[in-house]
XYZ file of C-alpha atoms in Angstrom:
515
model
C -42.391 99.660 40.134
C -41.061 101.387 37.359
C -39.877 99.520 34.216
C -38.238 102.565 32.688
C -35.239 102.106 30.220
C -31.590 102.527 31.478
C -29.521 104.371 30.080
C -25.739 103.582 29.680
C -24.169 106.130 27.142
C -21.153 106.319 29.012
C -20.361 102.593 30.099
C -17.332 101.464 28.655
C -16.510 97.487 27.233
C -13.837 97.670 29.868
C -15.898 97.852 32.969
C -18.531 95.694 31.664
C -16.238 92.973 31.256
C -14.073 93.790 34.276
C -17.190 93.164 36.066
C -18.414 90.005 34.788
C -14.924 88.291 34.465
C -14.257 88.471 37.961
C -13.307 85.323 39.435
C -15.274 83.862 42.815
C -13.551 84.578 46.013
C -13.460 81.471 47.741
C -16.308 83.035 50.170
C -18.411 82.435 46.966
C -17.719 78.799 46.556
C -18.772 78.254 49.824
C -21.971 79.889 48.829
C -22.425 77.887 45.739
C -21.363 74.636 47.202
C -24.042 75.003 49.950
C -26.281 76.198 47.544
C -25.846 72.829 45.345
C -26.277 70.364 48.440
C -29.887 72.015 49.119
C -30.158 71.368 45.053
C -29.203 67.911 45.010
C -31.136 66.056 47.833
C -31.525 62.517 48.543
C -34.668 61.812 46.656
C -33.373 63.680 43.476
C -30.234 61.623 42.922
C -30.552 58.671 44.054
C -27.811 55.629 44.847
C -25.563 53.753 41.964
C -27.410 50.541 41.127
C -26.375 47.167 42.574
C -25.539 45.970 38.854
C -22.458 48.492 38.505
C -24.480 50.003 35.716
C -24.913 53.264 37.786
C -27.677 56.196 37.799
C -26.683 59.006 35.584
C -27.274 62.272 37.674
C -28.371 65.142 35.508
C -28.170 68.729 36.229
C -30.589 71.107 33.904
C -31.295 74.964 33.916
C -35.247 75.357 34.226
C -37.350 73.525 36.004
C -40.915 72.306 34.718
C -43.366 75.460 33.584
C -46.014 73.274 33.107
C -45.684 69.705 35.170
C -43.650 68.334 31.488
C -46.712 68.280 29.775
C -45.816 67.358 25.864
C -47.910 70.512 24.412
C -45.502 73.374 26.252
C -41.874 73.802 26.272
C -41.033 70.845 28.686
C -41.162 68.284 25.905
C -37.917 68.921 25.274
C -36.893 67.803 28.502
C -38.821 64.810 28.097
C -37.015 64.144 24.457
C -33.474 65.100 26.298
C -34.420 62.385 28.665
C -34.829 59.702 26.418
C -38.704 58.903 28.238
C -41.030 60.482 24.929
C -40.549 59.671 21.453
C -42.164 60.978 18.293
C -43.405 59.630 14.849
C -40.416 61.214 13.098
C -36.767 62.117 13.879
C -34.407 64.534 12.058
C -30.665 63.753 11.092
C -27.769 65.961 11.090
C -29.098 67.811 7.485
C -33.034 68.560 9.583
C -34.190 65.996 6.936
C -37.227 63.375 8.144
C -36.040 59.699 9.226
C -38.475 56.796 10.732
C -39.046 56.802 14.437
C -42.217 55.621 15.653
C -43.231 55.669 12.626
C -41.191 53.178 10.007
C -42.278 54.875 6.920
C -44.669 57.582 4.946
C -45.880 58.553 1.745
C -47.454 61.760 0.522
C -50.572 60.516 -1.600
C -51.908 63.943 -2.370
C -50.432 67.792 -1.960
C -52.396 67.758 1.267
C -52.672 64.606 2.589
C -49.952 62.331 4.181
C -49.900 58.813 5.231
C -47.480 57.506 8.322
C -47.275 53.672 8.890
C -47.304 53.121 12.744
C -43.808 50.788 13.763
C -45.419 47.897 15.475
C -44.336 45.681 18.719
C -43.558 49.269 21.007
C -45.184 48.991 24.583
C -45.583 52.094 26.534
C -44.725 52.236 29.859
C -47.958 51.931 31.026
C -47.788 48.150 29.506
C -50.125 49.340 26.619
C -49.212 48.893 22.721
C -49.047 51.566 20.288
C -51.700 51.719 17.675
C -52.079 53.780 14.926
C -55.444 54.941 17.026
C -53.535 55.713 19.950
C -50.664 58.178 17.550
C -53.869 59.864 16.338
C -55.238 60.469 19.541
C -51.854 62.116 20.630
C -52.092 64.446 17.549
C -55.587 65.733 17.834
C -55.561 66.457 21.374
C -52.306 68.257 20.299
C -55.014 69.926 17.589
C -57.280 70.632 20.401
C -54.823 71.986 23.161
C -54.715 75.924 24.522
C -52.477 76.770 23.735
C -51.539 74.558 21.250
C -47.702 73.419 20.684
C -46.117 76.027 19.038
C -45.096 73.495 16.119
C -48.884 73.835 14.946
C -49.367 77.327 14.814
C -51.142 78.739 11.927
C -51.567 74.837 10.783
C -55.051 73.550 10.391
C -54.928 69.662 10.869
C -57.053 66.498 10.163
C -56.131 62.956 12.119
C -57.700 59.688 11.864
C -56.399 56.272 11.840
C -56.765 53.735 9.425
C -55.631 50.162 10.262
C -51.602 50.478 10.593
C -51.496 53.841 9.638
C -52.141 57.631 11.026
C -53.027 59.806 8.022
C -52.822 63.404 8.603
C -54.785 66.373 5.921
C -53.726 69.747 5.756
C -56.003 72.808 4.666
C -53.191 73.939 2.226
C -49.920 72.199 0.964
C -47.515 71.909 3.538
C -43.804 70.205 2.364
C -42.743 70.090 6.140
C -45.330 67.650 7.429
C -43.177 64.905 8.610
C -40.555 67.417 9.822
C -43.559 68.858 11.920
C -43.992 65.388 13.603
C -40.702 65.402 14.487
C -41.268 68.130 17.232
C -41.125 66.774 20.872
C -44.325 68.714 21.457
C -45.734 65.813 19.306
C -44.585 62.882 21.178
C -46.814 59.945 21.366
C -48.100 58.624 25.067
C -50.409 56.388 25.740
C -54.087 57.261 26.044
C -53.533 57.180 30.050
C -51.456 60.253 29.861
C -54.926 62.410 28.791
C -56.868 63.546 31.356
C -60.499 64.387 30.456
C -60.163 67.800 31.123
C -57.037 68.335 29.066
C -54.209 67.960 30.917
C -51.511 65.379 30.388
C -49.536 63.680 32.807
C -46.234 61.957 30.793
C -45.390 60.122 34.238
C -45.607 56.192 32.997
C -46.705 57.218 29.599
C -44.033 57.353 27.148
C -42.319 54.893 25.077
C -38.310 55.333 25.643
C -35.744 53.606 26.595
C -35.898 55.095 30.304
C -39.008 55.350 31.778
C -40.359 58.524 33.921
C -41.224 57.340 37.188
C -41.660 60.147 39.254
C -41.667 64.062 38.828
C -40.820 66.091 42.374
C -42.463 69.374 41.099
C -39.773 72.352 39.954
C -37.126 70.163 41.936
C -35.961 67.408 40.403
C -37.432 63.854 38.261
C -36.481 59.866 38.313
C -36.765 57.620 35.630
C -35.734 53.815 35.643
C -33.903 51.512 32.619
C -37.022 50.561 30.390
C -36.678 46.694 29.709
C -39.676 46.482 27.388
C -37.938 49.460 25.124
C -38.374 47.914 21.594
C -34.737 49.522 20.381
C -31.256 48.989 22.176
C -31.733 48.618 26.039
C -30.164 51.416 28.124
C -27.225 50.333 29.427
C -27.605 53.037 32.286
C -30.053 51.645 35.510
C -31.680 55.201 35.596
C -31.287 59.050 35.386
C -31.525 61.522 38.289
C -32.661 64.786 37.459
C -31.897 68.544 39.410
C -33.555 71.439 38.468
C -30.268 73.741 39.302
C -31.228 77.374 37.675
C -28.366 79.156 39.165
C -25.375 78.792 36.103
C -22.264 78.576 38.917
C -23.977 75.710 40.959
C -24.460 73.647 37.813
C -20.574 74.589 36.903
C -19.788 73.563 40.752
C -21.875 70.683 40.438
C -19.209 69.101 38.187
C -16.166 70.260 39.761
C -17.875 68.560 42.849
C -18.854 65.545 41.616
C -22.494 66.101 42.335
C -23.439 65.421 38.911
C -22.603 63.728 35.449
C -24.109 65.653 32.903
C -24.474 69.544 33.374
C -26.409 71.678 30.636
C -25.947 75.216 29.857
C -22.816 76.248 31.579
C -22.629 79.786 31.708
C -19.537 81.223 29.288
C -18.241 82.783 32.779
C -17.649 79.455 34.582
C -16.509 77.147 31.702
C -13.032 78.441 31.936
C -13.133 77.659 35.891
C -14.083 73.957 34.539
C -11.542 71.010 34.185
C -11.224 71.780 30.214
C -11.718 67.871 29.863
C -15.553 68.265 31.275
C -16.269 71.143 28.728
C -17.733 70.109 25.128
C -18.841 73.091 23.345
C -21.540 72.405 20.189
C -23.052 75.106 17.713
C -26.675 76.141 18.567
C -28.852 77.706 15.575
C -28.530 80.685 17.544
C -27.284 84.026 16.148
C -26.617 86.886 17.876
C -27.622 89.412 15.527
C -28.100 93.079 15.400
C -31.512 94.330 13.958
C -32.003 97.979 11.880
C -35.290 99.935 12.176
C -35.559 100.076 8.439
C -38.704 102.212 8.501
C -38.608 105.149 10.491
C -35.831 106.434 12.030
C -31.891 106.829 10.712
C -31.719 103.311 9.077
C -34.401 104.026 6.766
C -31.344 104.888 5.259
C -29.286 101.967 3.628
C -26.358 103.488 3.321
C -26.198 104.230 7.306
C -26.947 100.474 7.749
C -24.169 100.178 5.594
C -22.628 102.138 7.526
C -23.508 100.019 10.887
C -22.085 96.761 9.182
C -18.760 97.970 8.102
C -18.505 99.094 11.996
C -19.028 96.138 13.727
C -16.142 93.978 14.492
C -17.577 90.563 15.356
C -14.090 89.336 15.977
C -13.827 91.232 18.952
C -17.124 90.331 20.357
C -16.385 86.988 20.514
C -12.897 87.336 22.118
C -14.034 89.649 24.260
C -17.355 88.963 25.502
C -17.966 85.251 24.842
C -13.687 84.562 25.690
C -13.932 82.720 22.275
C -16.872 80.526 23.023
C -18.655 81.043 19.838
C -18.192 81.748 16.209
C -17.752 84.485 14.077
C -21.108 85.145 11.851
C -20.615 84.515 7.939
C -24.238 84.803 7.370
C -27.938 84.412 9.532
C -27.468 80.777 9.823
C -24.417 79.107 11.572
C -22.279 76.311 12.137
C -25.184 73.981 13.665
C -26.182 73.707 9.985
C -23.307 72.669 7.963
C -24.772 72.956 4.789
C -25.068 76.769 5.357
C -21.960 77.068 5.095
C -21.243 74.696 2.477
C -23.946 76.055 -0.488
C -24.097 80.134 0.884
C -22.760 81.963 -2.103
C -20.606 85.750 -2.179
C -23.207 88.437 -1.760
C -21.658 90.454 -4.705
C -21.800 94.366 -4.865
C -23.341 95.795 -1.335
C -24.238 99.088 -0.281
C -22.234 101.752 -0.009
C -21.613 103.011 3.586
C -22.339 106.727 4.525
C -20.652 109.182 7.018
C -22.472 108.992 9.935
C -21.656 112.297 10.953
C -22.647 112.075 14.428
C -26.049 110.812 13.865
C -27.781 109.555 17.314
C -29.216 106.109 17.878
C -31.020 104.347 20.578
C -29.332 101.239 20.684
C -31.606 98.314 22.931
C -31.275 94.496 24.467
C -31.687 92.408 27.019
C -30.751 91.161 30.435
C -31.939 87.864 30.830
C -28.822 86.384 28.253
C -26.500 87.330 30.518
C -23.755 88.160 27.640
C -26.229 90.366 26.221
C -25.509 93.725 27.904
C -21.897 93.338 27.414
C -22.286 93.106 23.772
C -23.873 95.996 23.977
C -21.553 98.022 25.854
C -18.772 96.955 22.991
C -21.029 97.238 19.998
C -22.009 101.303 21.493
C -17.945 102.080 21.842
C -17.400 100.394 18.015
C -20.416 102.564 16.919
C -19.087 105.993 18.355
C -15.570 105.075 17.106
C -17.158 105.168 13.530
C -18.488 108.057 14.223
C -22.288 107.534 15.459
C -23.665 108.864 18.882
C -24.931 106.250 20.682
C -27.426 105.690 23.883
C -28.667 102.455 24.945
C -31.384 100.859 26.384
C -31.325 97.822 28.556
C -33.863 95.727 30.229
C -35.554 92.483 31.037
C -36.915 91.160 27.978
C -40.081 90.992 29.369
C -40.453 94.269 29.580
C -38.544 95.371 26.223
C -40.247 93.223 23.853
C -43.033 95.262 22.775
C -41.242 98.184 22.360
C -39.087 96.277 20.486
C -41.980 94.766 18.301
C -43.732 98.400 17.569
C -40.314 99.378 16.562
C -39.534 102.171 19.239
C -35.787 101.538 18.998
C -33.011 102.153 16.030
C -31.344 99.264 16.769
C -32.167 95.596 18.828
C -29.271 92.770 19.903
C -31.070 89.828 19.779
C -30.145 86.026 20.418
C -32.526 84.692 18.155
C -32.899 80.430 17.045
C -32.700 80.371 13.708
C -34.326 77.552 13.121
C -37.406 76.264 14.968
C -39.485 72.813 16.014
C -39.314 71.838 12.343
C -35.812 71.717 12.220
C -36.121 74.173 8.986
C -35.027 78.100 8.733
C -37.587 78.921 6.728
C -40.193 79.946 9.656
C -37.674 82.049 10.698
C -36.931 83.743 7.764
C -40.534 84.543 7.417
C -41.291 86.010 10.361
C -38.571 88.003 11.564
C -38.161 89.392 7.600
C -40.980 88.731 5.359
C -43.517 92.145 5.079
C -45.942 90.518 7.047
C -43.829 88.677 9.425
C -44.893 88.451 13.338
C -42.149 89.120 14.635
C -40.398 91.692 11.968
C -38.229 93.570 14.779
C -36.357 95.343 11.670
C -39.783 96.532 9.851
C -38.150 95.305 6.949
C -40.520 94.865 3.835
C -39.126 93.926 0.719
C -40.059 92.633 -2.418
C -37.002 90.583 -3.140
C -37.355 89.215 0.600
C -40.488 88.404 0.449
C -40.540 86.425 -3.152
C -37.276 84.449 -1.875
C -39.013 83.370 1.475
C -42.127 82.324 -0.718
C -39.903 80.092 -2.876
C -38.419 78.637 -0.378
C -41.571 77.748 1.897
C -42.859 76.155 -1.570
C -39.936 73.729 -1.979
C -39.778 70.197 -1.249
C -37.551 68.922 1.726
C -33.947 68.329 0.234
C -31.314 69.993 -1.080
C -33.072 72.023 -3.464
C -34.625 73.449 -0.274
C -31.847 74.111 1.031
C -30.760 75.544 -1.916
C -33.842 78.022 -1.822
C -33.230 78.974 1.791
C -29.842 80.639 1.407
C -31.446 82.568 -1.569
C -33.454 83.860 0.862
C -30.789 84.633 3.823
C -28.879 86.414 0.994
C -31.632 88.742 0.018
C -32.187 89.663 3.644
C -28.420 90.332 3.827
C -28.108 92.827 1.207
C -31.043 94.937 2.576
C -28.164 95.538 5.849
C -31.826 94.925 7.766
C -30.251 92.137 10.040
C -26.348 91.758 10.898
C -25.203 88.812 12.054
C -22.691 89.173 14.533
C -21.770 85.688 15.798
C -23.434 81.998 16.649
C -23.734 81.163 20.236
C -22.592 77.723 21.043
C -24.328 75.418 24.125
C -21.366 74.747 26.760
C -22.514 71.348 28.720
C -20.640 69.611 31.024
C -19.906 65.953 31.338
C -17.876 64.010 34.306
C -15.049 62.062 32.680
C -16.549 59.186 34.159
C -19.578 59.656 31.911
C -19.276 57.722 28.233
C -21.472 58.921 25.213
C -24.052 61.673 26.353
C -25.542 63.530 23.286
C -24.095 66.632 21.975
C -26.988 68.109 20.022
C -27.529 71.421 18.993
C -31.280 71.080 18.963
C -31.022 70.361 22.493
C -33.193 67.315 21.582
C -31.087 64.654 22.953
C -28.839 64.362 25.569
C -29.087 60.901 27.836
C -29.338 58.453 25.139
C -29.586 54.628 25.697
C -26.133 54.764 24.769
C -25.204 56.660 27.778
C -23.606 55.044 30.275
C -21.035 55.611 33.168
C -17.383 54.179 32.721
């Protein structure tokens, strides 16, 4: 099989988003209805309960990659589920509030203390102990791989009395931001196997309670009486694993479900406009300049590339205005970007291009991807670049796109990570040393602004330091943000209060209920 790149110098916007934009025939329906009835079977969904409360059926993009355990990327279905809690939550700002745990105090630069909220029962009938919270975070210490929250973080746990208290090898201000990951959440000791594994079936401490997992198809969890918040005033959730984008659209117009995530831009205009809620993810869509070898060594051609891109059009065009216009790296999901981010003052000056070529590369598997691509390559030429372009799946573009074999990279990226904070981010797609530095950027300014800013307390005058830092990446031209991608979900009318988070943290709260 050969993984070559494909190139699509003479694709035009127009036919890329001819093709996409075409509505289904009604042939196509048919397939996706059919399609959804296989999805939604008997055992997944369930019956309304007796009480008039009713079952909240739930249709989600990816199924388990590995059985929900906490340590891997299904946590935050577990979280989204309400089933799995953690020691800390984060409010709208990403700043640290009590969860399981009711309060903390730093009592050294490296060592942490985290009072353990008492009267919770797990589901399992078992009481949480500051021994058991420990026990979640060292086997989190000990996993392999371990939860991507705790990379590059060398961690002490032991429990003393009512409290869990945690020492770091070096200073870290984002501690208790770092427990609010849902790779952290707290079971009970059942939920460890010997061997490593976990099994979160019966284990957690929500207000619904996981009560069986059908493999990649679908999950059932039951009200949780002994919850020791706000009872759920919902009898249950159903859960379907629905990966296809137009089922889960059809799903809604069908009834099949209540709660839909992820509906493809494509299908939310075929969507009663009453079922659509669109929130802002901390996802940019940004374009990345080889700044080391190549053309955009050259700041005056990234320059160049900047004043070229109309970001206006992009959205119209390619995302039918289902997304927002970039003013900097970090978006509308974090409000106080936009609040503190200061004018940039005196940029670069752009250069002719004067036909220069560039390979221009992204991604299939964001299906919006390509298209942006296709308009980005005609805006290009128009200012007077040559362009080719490279497309395929990411899996097999992303180390040529780490070693730096392309001019330029589209890339959805999250902007801000587990902790809730940019600054991880900032570091590693920027800094000199950064792991995943796609623009080769190294620069001294860059690099002392994402050092302050990994050095400052949580708070404002974090905050503060972090848009010091996006604005020194901006001026380099390195990165150009082009606009933030919003998550479409979509919600029956007869469904009352489902979370609209963009962490994609939450979504069936105890709150959540059917009218």
């Amino acid at each position: 099989m050969s993984y070559g790149p494909v190139v699509r110098s003479s694709t035009t916007p127009g036919q890329a988003l001819m093709h996409h934009r075409t509505p289904f025939a009604a042939a196509g329906l048919m397939a996706v209805s059919v399609l959804l009835t296989g999805c939604f079977a008997t055992g997944a969904t369930g019956t309304d309960d007796p009480s008039g409360e009713g079952r909240i059926k739930v249709a989600m993009m990816l199924p388990p990659r590995s059985a929900l355990s906490p340590f891997s990327d299904d946590a935050f279905k577990l979280s989204r589920w309400s089933t799995a809690e953690t020691l800390v939550n984060l409010d709208e700002k990403g700043d640290a509030r009590p969860a399981l745990a009711t309060r903390w105090t730093r009592t050294s630069d490296t060592t942490w203390e985290f009072v353990v909220r008492q009267g919770v029962t797990f589901h399992d009938g078992t009481t949480l102990t500051a021994t058991v919270a420990a026990n979640t975070l060292t086997r989190a210490m000990k996993a392999s791989p371990k939860p991507r929250i705790l990379d590059g973080v060398r961690l002490e746990v032991r429990a003393e009395a009512d409290k869990v208290v945690l020492t770091t090898d070096v200073p870290d201000p984002l501690v208790p931001q770092r427990l609010s990951s849902p790779q952290l959440s707290v079971l009970a000791e059942s939920a460890y196997a010997p061997d490593g594994k976990v099994n979160p079936v019966g284990a957690g401490s929500g207000p619904f309670k996981l009560v069986h997992l059908n493999g990649t198809t679908g999950a059932t969890l039951d009200r949780f009486d002994g919850y020791w918040g706000d009872k759920a005033k919902a009898a249950g959730i159903d859960v379907s694993f629905v990966p296809d984008g137009a089922a889960r659209a059809a799903a809604i117009r069908g009834g099949e479900a209540h709660v839909v995530e992820a509906v493809p831009v494509s299908q939310a205009a075929l969507l009663d406009q009453q079922t659509v809620t669109e929130v802002p993810m901390p996802r940019t869509n940004t374009l990345y300049l080889n700044t080391k070898t190549g053309p955009f060594a050259d700041p005056a051609l990234r320059a160049a590339v900047r004043e070229a891109i109309d970001a206006e059009a992009i959205v119209k065009g390619v995302y039918e205005g289902r997304a927002d216009v970039a003013e900097g790296l970090l978006g509308p999901a974090l409000p106080w970007a936009a609040e503190g981010r200061k004018a940039l003052g005196e940029r670069t000056k752009a250069a002719d291009p004067k036909s220069t070529t560039i390979t221009l590369a992204t991604f299939t598997d964001r299906a919006e991807l390509p298209e942006v691509a296709s308009v980005l390559q005609q805006q290009l030429q128009d200012k007077g670049f040559t362009v080719n372009q490279v497309v395929r799946e990411y899996a097999h573009i992303e180390q040529d796109m780490l070693a730096g074999k392309f001019d330029a990279f589209i890339l959805s990226r999250a902007t801000v990570l587990d902790s809730g904070d940019p600054v991880a981010y900032l570091r590693s797609d920027f800094a000199c040393d950064g792991s995943f530095n796609i623009a080769k950027l190294c620069d001294p300014a860059v690099d002392a602004a994402v050092v302050k800013a990994a050095g400052v307390e949580a708070g404002d005058q974090r905050r503060a330091a972090i848009l010091e830092a996006e604005a020194a990446v901006l001026r380099t031209d390195a990165a150009i943000p082009m606009l933030h991608e919003r998550v479409i979900q979509g919600d029956a009318t007869s469904l009352v209060d489902s979370a609209k988070d963009p962490r994609e943290r939450l979504l069936i709260t105890a709150t959540t209920r059917l009218r």
